[in-house]
mmCIF file of C-alpha atoms in Angstrom:
data_model
loop_
_atom_site.group_PDB
_atom_site.id
_atom_site.type_symbol
_atom_site.label_atom_id
_atom_site.label_comp_id
_atom_site.label_asym_id
_atom_site.label_seq_id
_atom_site.Cartn_x
_atom_site.Cartn_y
_atom_site.Cartn_z
ATOM 1 C CA MET A 1458 -12.365 33.012 36.582
ATOM 2 C CA LYS A 1459 -9.189 32.098 34.706
ATOM 3 C CA LYS A 1460 -7.869 33.299 31.357
ATOM 4 C CA ALA A 1461 -7.639 31.360 28.101
ATOM 5 C CA ILE A 1462 -6.785 32.172 24.493
ATOM 6 C CA GLN A 1463 -9.453 31.646 21.836
ATOM 7 C CA ILE A 1464 -8.918 31.955 18.077
ATOM 8 C CA THR A 1465 -11.302 31.933 15.134
ATOM 9 C CA HIS A 1466 -10.952 31.159 11.444
ATOM 10 C CA SER A 1467 -11.084 34.864 10.551
ATOM 11 C CA GLN A 1468 -7.781 36.143 12.004
ATOM 12 C CA GLN A 1469 -9.316 36.993 15.348
ATOM 13 C CA LEU A 1470 -7.805 36.083 18.710
ATOM 14 C CA ASN A 1471 -9.263 36.957 22.087
ATOM 15 C CA ILE A 1472 -8.404 36.509 25.746
ATOM 16 C CA ILE A 1473 -11.499 34.962 27.306
ATOM 17 C CA GLU A 1474 -12.465 33.949 30.821
ATOM 18 C CA VAL A 1475 -13.188 30.327 31.714
ATOM 19 C CA GLU A 1476 -14.445 28.792 34.928
ATOM 20 C CA ASP A 1477 -12.072 28.234 37.820
ATOM 21 C CA PRO A 1478 -10.709 24.684 37.886
ATOM 22 C CA GLN A 1479 -12.617 22.091 39.869
ATOM 23 C CA ALA A 1480 -11.131 19.287 41.943
ATOM 24 C CA PRO A 1481 -10.252 16.422 39.589
ATOM 25 C CA GLY A 1482 -12.669 13.516 39.500
ATOM 26 C CA PRO A 1483 -11.833 9.792 39.599
ATOM 27 C CA GLY A 1484 -9.024 8.971 37.190
ATOM 28 C CA GLU A 1485 -8.385 12.632 36.409
ATOM 29 C CA ILE A 1486 -5.411 14.973 36.866
ATOM 30 C CA LEU A 1487 -5.552 18.752 37.154
ATOM 31 C CA LEU A 1488 -2.608 20.442 35.424
ATOM 32 C CA LYS A 1489 -1.275 23.951 35.958
ATOM 33 C CA LEU A 1490 -0.073 25.075 32.528
ATOM 34 C CA HIS A 1491 3.257 26.884 32.460
ATOM 35 C CA TYR A 1492 4.045 26.901 28.725
ATOM 36 C CA VAL A 1493 1.897 25.987 25.727
ATOM 37 C CA GLY A 1494 3.152 26.060 22.140
ATOM 38 C CA PHE A 1495 1.489 27.567 19.104
ATOM 39 C CA CYS A 1496 1.834 25.108 16.214
ATOM 40 C CA GLY A 1497 1.202 25.041 12.482
ATOM 41 C CA SER A 1498 -2.405 23.942 12.935
ATOM 42 C CA ASP A 1499 -3.010 27.044 15.076
ATOM 43 C CA ILE A 1500 -1.685 29.502 12.501
ATOM 44 C CA ASN A 1501 -3.742 27.702 9.852
ATOM 45 C CA THR A 1502 -6.821 28.056 12.066
ATOM 46 C CA PHE A 1503 -6.039 31.746 12.542
ATOM 47 C CA MET A 1504 -5.670 32.178 8.767
ATOM 48 C CA GLY A 1505 -8.912 30.300 8.034
ATOM 49 C CA ARG A 1506 -7.165 27.318 6.436
ATOM 50 C CA ASN A 1507 -7.832 24.581 9.005
ATOM 51 C CA SER A 1508 -11.120 22.896 8.180
ATOM 52 C CA MET A 1509 -10.660 20.353 10.991
ATOM 53 C CA ALA A 1510 -10.683 22.913 13.809
ATOM 54 C CA LEU A 1511 -13.618 24.138 15.826
ATOM 55 C CA ASP A 1512 -14.570 27.749 15.196
ATOM 56 C CA PRO A 1513 -13.930 29.362 17.633
ATOM 57 C CA VAL A 1514 -11.480 27.136 19.489
ATOM 58 C CA ILE A 1515 -9.132 27.296 22.469
ATOM 59 C CA PRO A 1516 -5.902 26.093 20.811
ATOM 60 C CA GLY A 1517 -2.970 24.298 22.356
ATOM 61 C CA HIS A 1518 -1.692 20.737 22.554
ATOM 62 C CA GLU A 1519 2.047 21.259 23.098
ATOM 63 C CA VAL A 1520 2.178 21.320 26.850
ATOM 64 C CA GLY A 1521 4.651 22.019 29.616
ATOM 65 C CA ALA A 1522 2.811 21.730 32.929
ATOM 66 C CA VAL A 1523 2.981 20.776 36.585
ATOM 67 C CA ILE A 1524 0.502 18.467 38.291
ATOM 68 C CA GLU A 1525 -1.703 20.548 40.569
ATOM 69 C CA ALA A 1526 -3.940 17.791 41.979
ATOM 70 C CA VAL A 1527 -4.919 14.188 41.298
ATOM 71 C CA GLY A 1528 -8.250 12.408 41.644
ATOM 72 C CA SER A 1529 -8.925 8.994 43.097
ATOM 73 C CA GLY A 1530 -7.693 5.998 41.186
ATOM 74 C CA VAL A 1531 -4.676 7.779 39.705
ATOM 75 C CA PRO A 1532 -1.458 5.696 39.851
ATOM 76 C CA GLU A 1533 0.874 6.590 42.698
ATOM 77 C CA GLY A 1534 3.649 7.543 40.276
ATOM 78 C CA LEU A 1535 1.724 10.662 39.263
ATOM 79 C CA LYS A 1536 1.952 13.190 42.093
ATOM 80 C CA PRO A 1537 1.349 16.915 42.609
ATOM 81 C CA GLY A 1538 4.419 18.966 41.753
ATOM 82 C CA MET A 1539 5.638 16.684 38.937
ATOM 83 C CA VAL A 1540 6.630 18.265 35.625
ATOM 84 C CA VAL A 1541 4.643 16.650 32.824
ATOM 85 C CA THR A 1542 3.531 16.952 29.238
ATOM 86 C CA CYS A 1543 0.534 15.271 27.647
ATOM 87 C CA ASN A 1544 -0.604 13.033 24.829
ATOM 88 C CA PRO A 1545 -3.214 15.281 23.185
ATOM 89 C CA TYR A 1546 -4.939 12.678 21.014
ATOM 90 C CA THR A 1547 -8.066 10.647 21.686
ATOM 91 C CA ASN A 1548 -8.816 7.168 20.414
ATOM 92 C CA CYS A 1549 -12.177 5.435 20.184
ATOM 93 C CA GLY A 1550 -10.970 1.874 20.766
ATOM 94 C CA LYS A 1551 -13.328 0.547 18.076
ATOM 95 C CA CYS A 1552 -12.092 1.627 14.623
ATOM 96 C CA ALA A 1553 -9.675 -0.289 12.379
ATOM 97 C CA SER A 1554 -6.672 1.727 13.602
ATOM 98 C CA CYS A 1555 -7.455 1.057 17.249
ATOM 99 C CA ARG A 1556 -8.130 -2.599 16.521
ATOM 100 C CA ASN A 1557 -4.633 -2.753 14.974
ATOM 101 C CA GLN A 1558 -3.139 -1.011 18.049
ATOM 102 C CA ARG A 1559 -2.187 2.082 16.025
ATOM 103 C CA VAL A 1560 -4.225 4.398 18.196
ATOM 104 C CA ASN A 1561 -2.320 7.474 16.977
ATOM 105 C CA ALA A 1562 -4.233 7.124 13.688
ATOM 106 C CA CYS A 1563 -7.663 6.607 15.251
ATOM 107 C CA GLN A 1564 -10.361 7.303 12.702
ATOM 108 C CA HIS A 1565 -12.262 9.373 15.260
ATOM 109 C CA ASN A 1566 -9.313 11.141 16.923
ATOM 110 C CA GLU A 1567 -9.959 14.574 18.424
ATOM 111 C CA THR A 1568 -6.742 16.460 19.098
ATOM 112 C CA LEU A 1569 -6.609 19.040 21.871
ATOM 113 C CA GLY A 1570 -6.873 22.505 20.386
ATOM 114 C CA VAL A 1571 -8.217 21.302 17.047
ATOM 115 C CA GLN A 1572 -11.367 19.176 17.146
ATOM 116 C CA ARG A 1573 -11.869 20.017 20.834
ATOM 117 C CA ASN A 1574 -10.867 22.928 23.029
ATOM 118 C CA GLY A 1575 -7.247 22.729 24.056
ATOM 119 C CA ALA A 1576 -4.657 23.720 26.629
ATOM 120 C CA MET A 1577 -3.999 27.398 25.896
ATOM 121 C CA ARG A 1578 -5.268 28.331 29.349
ATOM 122 C CA GLU A 1579 -4.133 28.413 32.948
ATOM 123 C CA TYR A 1580 -5.498 25.010 34.037
ATOM 124 C CA ILE A 1581 -6.781 21.882 32.331
ATOM 125 C CA THR A 1582 -8.082 18.535 33.576
ATOM 126 C CA LEU A 1583 -7.120 15.378 31.679
ATOM 127 C CA PRO A 1584 -7.479 11.616 32.130
ATOM 128 C CA TRP A 1585 -4.388 10.297 33.875
ATOM 129 C CA GLU A 1586 -3.613 8.045 30.892
ATOM 130 C CA LYS A 1587 -2.888 11.141 28.790
ATOM 131 C CA VAL A 1588 -0.413 12.686 31.263
ATOM 132 C CA ILE A 1589 3.262 11.911 30.570
ATOM 133 C CA PRO A 1590 5.958 12.380 33.236
ATOM 134 C CA ALA A 1591 8.763 14.484 31.788
ATOM 135 C CA GLY A 1592 11.683 13.305 33.878
ATOM 136 C CA LEU A 1593 14.337 15.999 34.233
ATOM 137 C CA LEU A 1594 12.828 18.394 31.692
ATOM 138 C CA THR A 1595 11.682 21.891 32.551
ATOM 139 C CA PRO A 1596 8.111 22.897 31.698
ATOM 140 C CA LYS A 1597 9.444 25.142 28.921
ATOM 141 C CA VAL A 1598 11.286 22.301 27.164
ATOM 142 C CA CYS A 1599 8.284 20.014 27.730
ATOM 143 C CA ALA A 1600 6.323 22.134 25.262
ATOM 144 C CA LEU A 1601 8.651 20.879 22.494
ATOM 145 C CA VAL A 1602 7.985 17.193 23.135
ATOM 146 C CA GLU A 1603 4.765 16.716 21.166
ATOM 147 C CA PRO A 1604 5.833 18.353 17.873
ATOM 148 C CA MET A 1605 9.190 16.570 17.893
ATOM 149 C CA SER A 1606 7.436 13.270 18.595
ATOM 150 C CA VAL A 1607 5.511 13.637 15.327
ATOM 151 C CA GLY A 1608 8.827 13.756 13.462
ATOM 152 C CA PHE A 1609 10.166 10.841 15.494
ATOM 153 C CA HIS A 1610 7.102 8.798 14.544
ATOM 154 C CA ALA A 1611 7.651 9.492 10.831
ATOM 155 C CA VAL A 1612 11.148 8.044 11.116
ATOM 156 C CA SER A 1613 9.692 4.916 12.696
ATOM 157 C CA ARG A 1614 7.187 4.659 9.830
ATOM 158 C CA ALA A 1615 10.110 4.935 7.405
ATOM 159 C CA GLN A 1616 12.026 2.160 9.181
ATOM 160 C CA VAL A 1617 15.203 4.226 8.969
ATOM 161 C CA THR A 1618 18.495 2.424 9.594
ATOM 162 C CA ASP A 1619 22.167 3.359 9.659
ATOM 163 C CA ILE A 1620 22.690 2.522 5.970
ATOM 164 C CA ASP A 1621 20.025 4.954 4.744
ATOM 165 C CA VAL A 1622 20.333 8.395 3.252
ATOM 166 C CA VAL A 1623 17.290 10.327 4.503
ATOM 167 C CA LEU A 1624 16.009 13.501 2.860
ATOM 168 C CA VAL A 1625 13.813 15.560 5.212
ATOM 169 C CA ILE A 1626 11.818 18.181 3.313
ATOM 170 C CA GLY A 1627 10.815 20.980 5.663
ATOM 171 C CA CYS A 1628 12.805 21.993 8.742
ATOM 172 C CA GLY A 1629 10.112 23.275 11.036
ATOM 173 C CA MET A 1630 9.641 21.643 14.423
ATOM 174 C CA VAL A 1631 8.208 18.412 13.038
ATOM 175 C CA GLY A 1632 10.844 18.146 10.337
ATOM 176 C CA MET A 1633 13.537 18.875 12.898
ATOM 177 C CA GLY A 1634 12.240 15.973 14.940
ATOM 178 C CA ALA A 1635 12.649 13.771 11.862
ATOM 179 C CA VAL A 1636 16.207 15.051 11.387
ATOM 180 C CA VAL A 1637 17.122 14.294 15.010
ATOM 181 C CA ARG A 1638 15.616 10.819 15.065
ATOM 182 C CA SER A 1639 17.210 9.846 11.745
ATOM 183 C CA VAL A 1640 20.602 10.988 13.051
ATOM 184 C CA MET A 1641 20.049 9.021 16.243
ATOM 185 C CA ARG A 1642 19.468 5.913 14.117
ATOM 186 C CA GLY A 1643 22.788 6.441 12.347
ATOM 187 C CA ALA A 1644 21.424 7.575 8.982
ATOM 188 C CA THR A 1645 23.012 10.197 6.741
ATOM 189 C CA VAL A 1646 20.568 13.098 6.760
ATOM 190 C CA VAL A 1647 19.946 15.710 4.082
ATOM 191 C CA ALA A 1648 17.787 18.617 5.277
ATOM 192 C CA ALA A 1649 15.886 20.689 2.703
ATOM 193 C CA ASP A 1650 14.096 23.991 3.261
ATOM 194 C CA ILE A 1651 13.708 27.454 1.735
ATOM 195 C CA ASP A 1652 15.135 29.237 4.790
ATOM 196 C CA ASP A 1653 18.898 29.299 5.354
ATOM 197 C CA GLY A 1654 18.448 29.910 9.084
ATOM 198 C CA LYS A 1655 16.470 26.708 9.487
ATOM 199 C CA LEU A 1656 19.022 24.825 7.405
ATOM 200 C CA ALA A 1657 21.829 26.076 9.647
ATOM 201 C CA GLN A 1658 19.882 24.832 12.659
ATOM 202 C CA ALA A 1659 19.365 21.442 10.984
ATOM 203 C CA ARG A 1660 23.145 21.098 10.713
ATOM 204 C CA LYS A 1661 23.447 21.846 14.421
ATOM 205 C CA MET A 1662 20.913 19.073 15.050
ATOM 206 C CA GLY A 1663 23.047 16.596 13.090
ATOM 207 C CA ALA A 1664 22.172 16.866 9.389
ATOM 208 C CA SER A 1665 25.184 16.070 7.207
ATOM 209 C CA TYR A 1666 23.982 18.082 4.208
ATOM 210 C CA THR A 1667 21.517 20.882 3.513
ATOM 211 C CA ILE A 1668 19.756 22.082 0.376
ATOM 212 C CA ASN A 1669 17.979 25.382 -0.107
ATOM 213 C CA THR A 1670 15.190 24.289 -2.444
ATOM 214 C CA ARG A 1671 14.558 27.872 -3.550
ATOM 215 C CA THR A 1672 18.091 28.655 -4.704
ATOM 216 C CA GLU A 1673 19.723 25.282 -5.488
ATOM 217 C CA ASN A 1674 19.168 22.498 -8.001
ATOM 218 C CA VAL A 1675 17.711 19.834 -5.726
ATOM 219 C CA HIS A 1676 18.086 16.900 -8.114
ATOM 220 C CA GLN A 1677 21.684 17.734 -8.990
ATOM 221 C CA ARG A 1678 22.684 18.137 -5.349
ATOM 222 C CA LEU A 1679 21.034 14.855 -4.348
ATOM 223 C CA MET A 1680 22.743 12.975 -7.173
ATOM 224 C CA GLU A 1681 26.101 14.345 -6.013
ATOM 225 C CA MET A 1682 25.425 13.363 -2.398
ATOM 226 C CA THR A 1683 24.184 9.846 -3.137
ATOM 227 C CA SER A 1684 26.484 8.747 -5.983
ATOM 228 C CA GLY A 1685 23.563 8.976 -8.379
ATOM 229 C CA PHE A 1686 21.184 6.732 -6.428
ATOM 230 C CA GLY A 1687 18.938 9.253 -4.710
ATOM 231 C CA PRO A 1688 17.868 9.164 -1.045
ATOM 232 C CA ASP A 1689 16.641 5.863 0.360
ATOM 233 C CA VAL A 1690 14.002 7.669 2.417
ATOM 234 C CA VAL A 1691 12.185 10.961 1.864
ATOM 235 C CA ILE A 1692 10.138 12.462 4.701
ATOM 236 C CA GLU A 1693 7.731 15.168 3.539
ATOM 237 C CA ALA A 1694 7.109 17.607 6.391
ATOM 238 C CA VAL A 1695 5.709 20.637 4.568
ATOM 239 C CA GLY A 1696 2.389 19.770 2.963
ATOM 240 C CA SER A 1697 2.569 21.486 -0.438
ATOM 241 C CA THR A 1698 2.219 20.364 -4.042
ATOM 242 C CA PRO A 1699 5.889 20.981 -4.982
ATOM 243 C CA THR A 1700 7.281 19.156 -1.943
ATOM 244 C CA TYR A 1701 5.011 16.137 -2.387
ATOM 245 C CA GLN A 1702 6.063 15.911 -6.022
ATOM 246 C CA MET A 1703 9.706 16.364 -5.063
ATOM 247 C CA ALA A 1704 9.475 13.455 -2.624
ATOM 248 C CA VAL A 1705 8.251 11.020 -5.292
ATOM 249 C CA ASP A 1706 10.540 12.356 -8.009
ATOM 250 C CA GLU A 1707 13.743 12.303 -5.947
ATOM 251 C CA VAL A 1708 13.451 9.156 -3.824
ATOM 252 C CA ALA A 1709 15.650 6.267 -4.920
ATOM 253 C CA PHE A 1710 14.281 3.234 -6.729
ATOM 254 C CA THR A 1711 12.711 0.903 -4.102
ATOM 255 C CA GLY A 1712 12.794 3.796 -1.640
ATOM 256 C CA ARG A 1713 10.336 4.857 1.047
ATOM 257 C CA VAL A 1714 8.334 8.083 1.079
ATOM 258 C CA VAL A 1715 6.685 9.127 4.340
ATOM 259 C CA CYS A 1716 4.116 11.926 4.277
ATOM 260 C CA ILE A 1717 3.421 14.082 7.332
ATOM 261 C CA GLY A 1718 2.277 17.385 5.863
ATOM 262 C CA TYR A 1719 -1.339 18.071 4.898
ATOM 263 C CA ALA A 1720 -1.462 19.491 1.368
ATOM 264 C CA LYS A 1721 -4.127 22.168 1.058
ATOM 265 C CA THR A 1722 -4.929 21.326 -2.582
ATOM 266 C CA GLU A 1723 -4.973 18.231 -4.779
ATOM 267 C CA VAL A 1724 -1.549 16.998 -5.914
ATOM 268 C CA SER A 1725 -0.750 15.459 -9.313
ATOM 269 C CA PHE A 1726 1.967 12.802 -9.517
ATOM 270 C CA GLN A 1727 3.908 10.928 -12.157
ATOM 271 C CA THR A 1728 2.308 7.706 -10.974
ATOM 272 C CA LYS A 1729 4.628 5.663 -13.191
ATOM 273 C CA PHE A 1730 7.247 6.256 -10.487
ATOM 274 C CA PHE A 1731 5.054 4.441 -7.962
ATOM 275 C CA VAL A 1732 5.384 1.318 -10.088
ATOM 276 C CA GLN A 1733 8.760 1.729 -11.782
ATOM 277 C CA LYS A 1734 10.502 2.518 -8.518
ATOM 278 C CA GLU A 1735 8.384 0.019 -6.561
ATOM 279 C CA LEU A 1736 7.936 2.654 -3.889
ATOM 280 C CA ASP A 1737 6.633 2.347 -0.372
ATOM 281 C CA ILE A 1738 4.498 5.451 0.195
ATOM 282 C CA ARG A 1739 3.314 5.764 3.777
ATOM 283 C CA GLY A 1740 1.357 8.248 5.809
ATOM 284 C CA SER A 1741 2.456 9.274 9.291
ATOM 285 C CA ARG A 1742 -0.020 10.734 11.747
ATOM 286 C CA ASN A 1743 0.544 12.049 15.262
ATOM 287 C CA ALA A 1744 2.761 9.878 17.486
ATOM 288 C CA GLN A 1745 2.829 6.769 19.638
ATOM 289 C CA PRO A 1746 3.641 6.733 23.376
ATOM 290 C CA SER A 1747 7.043 5.273 22.533
ATOM 291 C CA ASP A 1748 7.787 8.340 20.390
ATOM 292 C CA PHE A 1749 7.034 10.644 23.325
ATOM 293 C CA ARG A 1750 9.378 8.623 25.542
ATOM 294 C CA ALA A 1751 12.123 8.750 22.909
ATOM 295 C CA VAL A 1752 11.855 12.535 22.581
ATOM 296 C CA ILE A 1753 11.970 13.019 26.351
ATOM 297 C CA HIS A 1754 15.053 10.788 26.522
ATOM 298 C CA TYR A 1755 16.729 12.840 23.770
ATOM 299 C CA LEU A 1756 15.862 16.191 25.360
ATOM 300 C CA GLU A 1757 17.124 15.028 28.750
ATOM 301 C CA ARG A 1758 20.404 13.980 27.172
ATOM 302 C CA VAL A 1759 21.090 17.146 25.177
ATOM 303 C CA GLY A 1760 19.935 19.313 28.072
ATOM 304 C CA ASN A 1761 22.541 17.754 30.360
ATOM 305 C CA THR A 1762 25.503 18.331 28.048
ATOM 306 C CA SER A 1763 27.915 21.170 28.672
ATOM 307 C CA GLY A 1764 27.355 24.392 26.755
ATOM 308 C CA GLU A 1765 24.288 25.596 24.891
ATOM 309 C CA SER A 1766 21.763 22.936 23.922
ATOM 310 C CA PRO A 1767 20.906 22.875 20.198
ATOM 311 C CA VAL A 1768 17.272 22.672 21.274
ATOM 312 C CA ASP A 1769 17.343 26.184 22.758
ATOM 313 C CA ALA A 1770 17.189 27.735 19.290
ATOM 314 C CA LEU A 1771 13.935 25.881 18.563
ATOM 315 C CA ILE A 1772 12.083 28.302 20.861
ATOM 316 C CA THR A 1773 11.613 31.348 18.635
ATOM 317 C CA LYS A 1774 9.670 33.463 21.125
ATOM 318 C CA VAL A 1775 8.163 33.244 24.587
ATOM 319 C CA ILE A 1776 5.160 35.541 24.974
ATOM 320 C CA LYS A 1777 2.415 36.398 27.416
ATOM 321 C CA PRO A 1778 -1.220 35.711 26.474
ATOM 322 C CA GLU A 1779 -1.815 39.412 25.880
ATOM 323 C CA GLU A 1780 0.845 39.398 23.143
ATOM 324 C CA ALA A 1781 -0.709 36.481 21.270
ATOM 325 C CA LEU A 1782 -2.750 38.423 18.690
ATOM 326 C CA ASP A 1783 0.141 40.607 17.547
ATOM 327 C CA THR A 1784 2.418 37.564 17.507
ATOM 328 C CA MET A 1785 0.052 35.535 15.331
ATOM 329 C CA ARG A 1786 -0.231 38.433 12.908
ATOM 330 C CA TRP A 1787 3.574 38.647 12.787
ATOM 331 C CA TRP A 1788 3.839 34.873 12.233
ATOM 332 C CA SER A 1789 1.304 34.984 9.388
ATOM 333 C CA GLU A 1790 3.540 37.540 7.662
ATOM 334 C CA ASN A 1791 6.799 35.666 8.410
ATOM 335 C CA PRO A 1792 5.903 31.967 8.097
ATOM 336 C CA GLY A 1793 9.438 30.776 7.390
ATOM 337 C CA LYS A 1794 11.007 32.342 10.478
ATOM 338 C CA VAL A 1795 9.307 30.367 13.248
ATOM 339 C CA PHE A 1796 10.181 27.102 14.958
ATOM 340 C CA ARG A 1797 7.988 27.386 18.052
ATOM 341 C CA ILE A 1798 6.254 30.212 19.846
ATOM 342 C CA LEU A 1799 5.488 29.451 23.481
ATOM 343 C CA VAL A 1800 2.819 31.179 25.538
ATOM 344 C CA GLU A 1801 3.777 31.504 29.201
ATOM 345 C CA PHE A 1802 0.930 31.329 31.705
#
């Protein structure tokens, strides 16, 4: 028997035993998990605020792994010993999203660790199509790929260019991905958060300006930064009523608002701004394969530079499975202090 982590919606977390891994079948790959990240959906499940998750559920979809074995029919480029991550989303191939080749937004998607049991265990078997070679990355850094790819995808949805001023609201892992990708596209980036530590990290990742939304006048600062125009793009990466309203209120006329965060309650808007500003308001869900490749390319590049990589600070803690319950309790009491917590198997 092998160990796995299981969480419930009532602040319970247990180490459970699961069956030993079997030889992979046709088209399958057996992965040995080295690092798996706890994400925002996991803490929401733990706190009883994630209605989409199974109860109980084995969490985990941010994966750093090594291929243990491959089944028949797997392409030759995927071999035992390779460091890989995974695409944790499913797609039905039949809904409107799939028909439009936007499989990341599949109507019937089931994400690992949310709608189906995930990767917070010692071994997992996946279809080869969902296994992504990670190039020069270590398994530990691989566990950052998926959350950053969600931020990268939001920047693609926003069609960010080098003449844009981009306001990213929320500097967790997903928001940090949006900061990085916007900088890579040549945009001027303003990072906003309530935590000064996260804002300092956003500057290290390339943000030109930062705003503490708890202590500063957001509108006044944005007007100063943008010569009175407002940001061309606002990416909402929190999921709260005030930040959704801020996005619509502060974006420039004819600007683009991209929404990543799930608000837990209904949000009221000054809908006149939708019309008066002729806004583009877009959702952004999960990530496309191209976003994963872009993140891996970025992480390879910054990991090969001299000195400390700015990505190192995005790993808040590395823990053993037995420390997971105490760590989740600590995280629930300190929600603003965490980028990513990795479980080492």
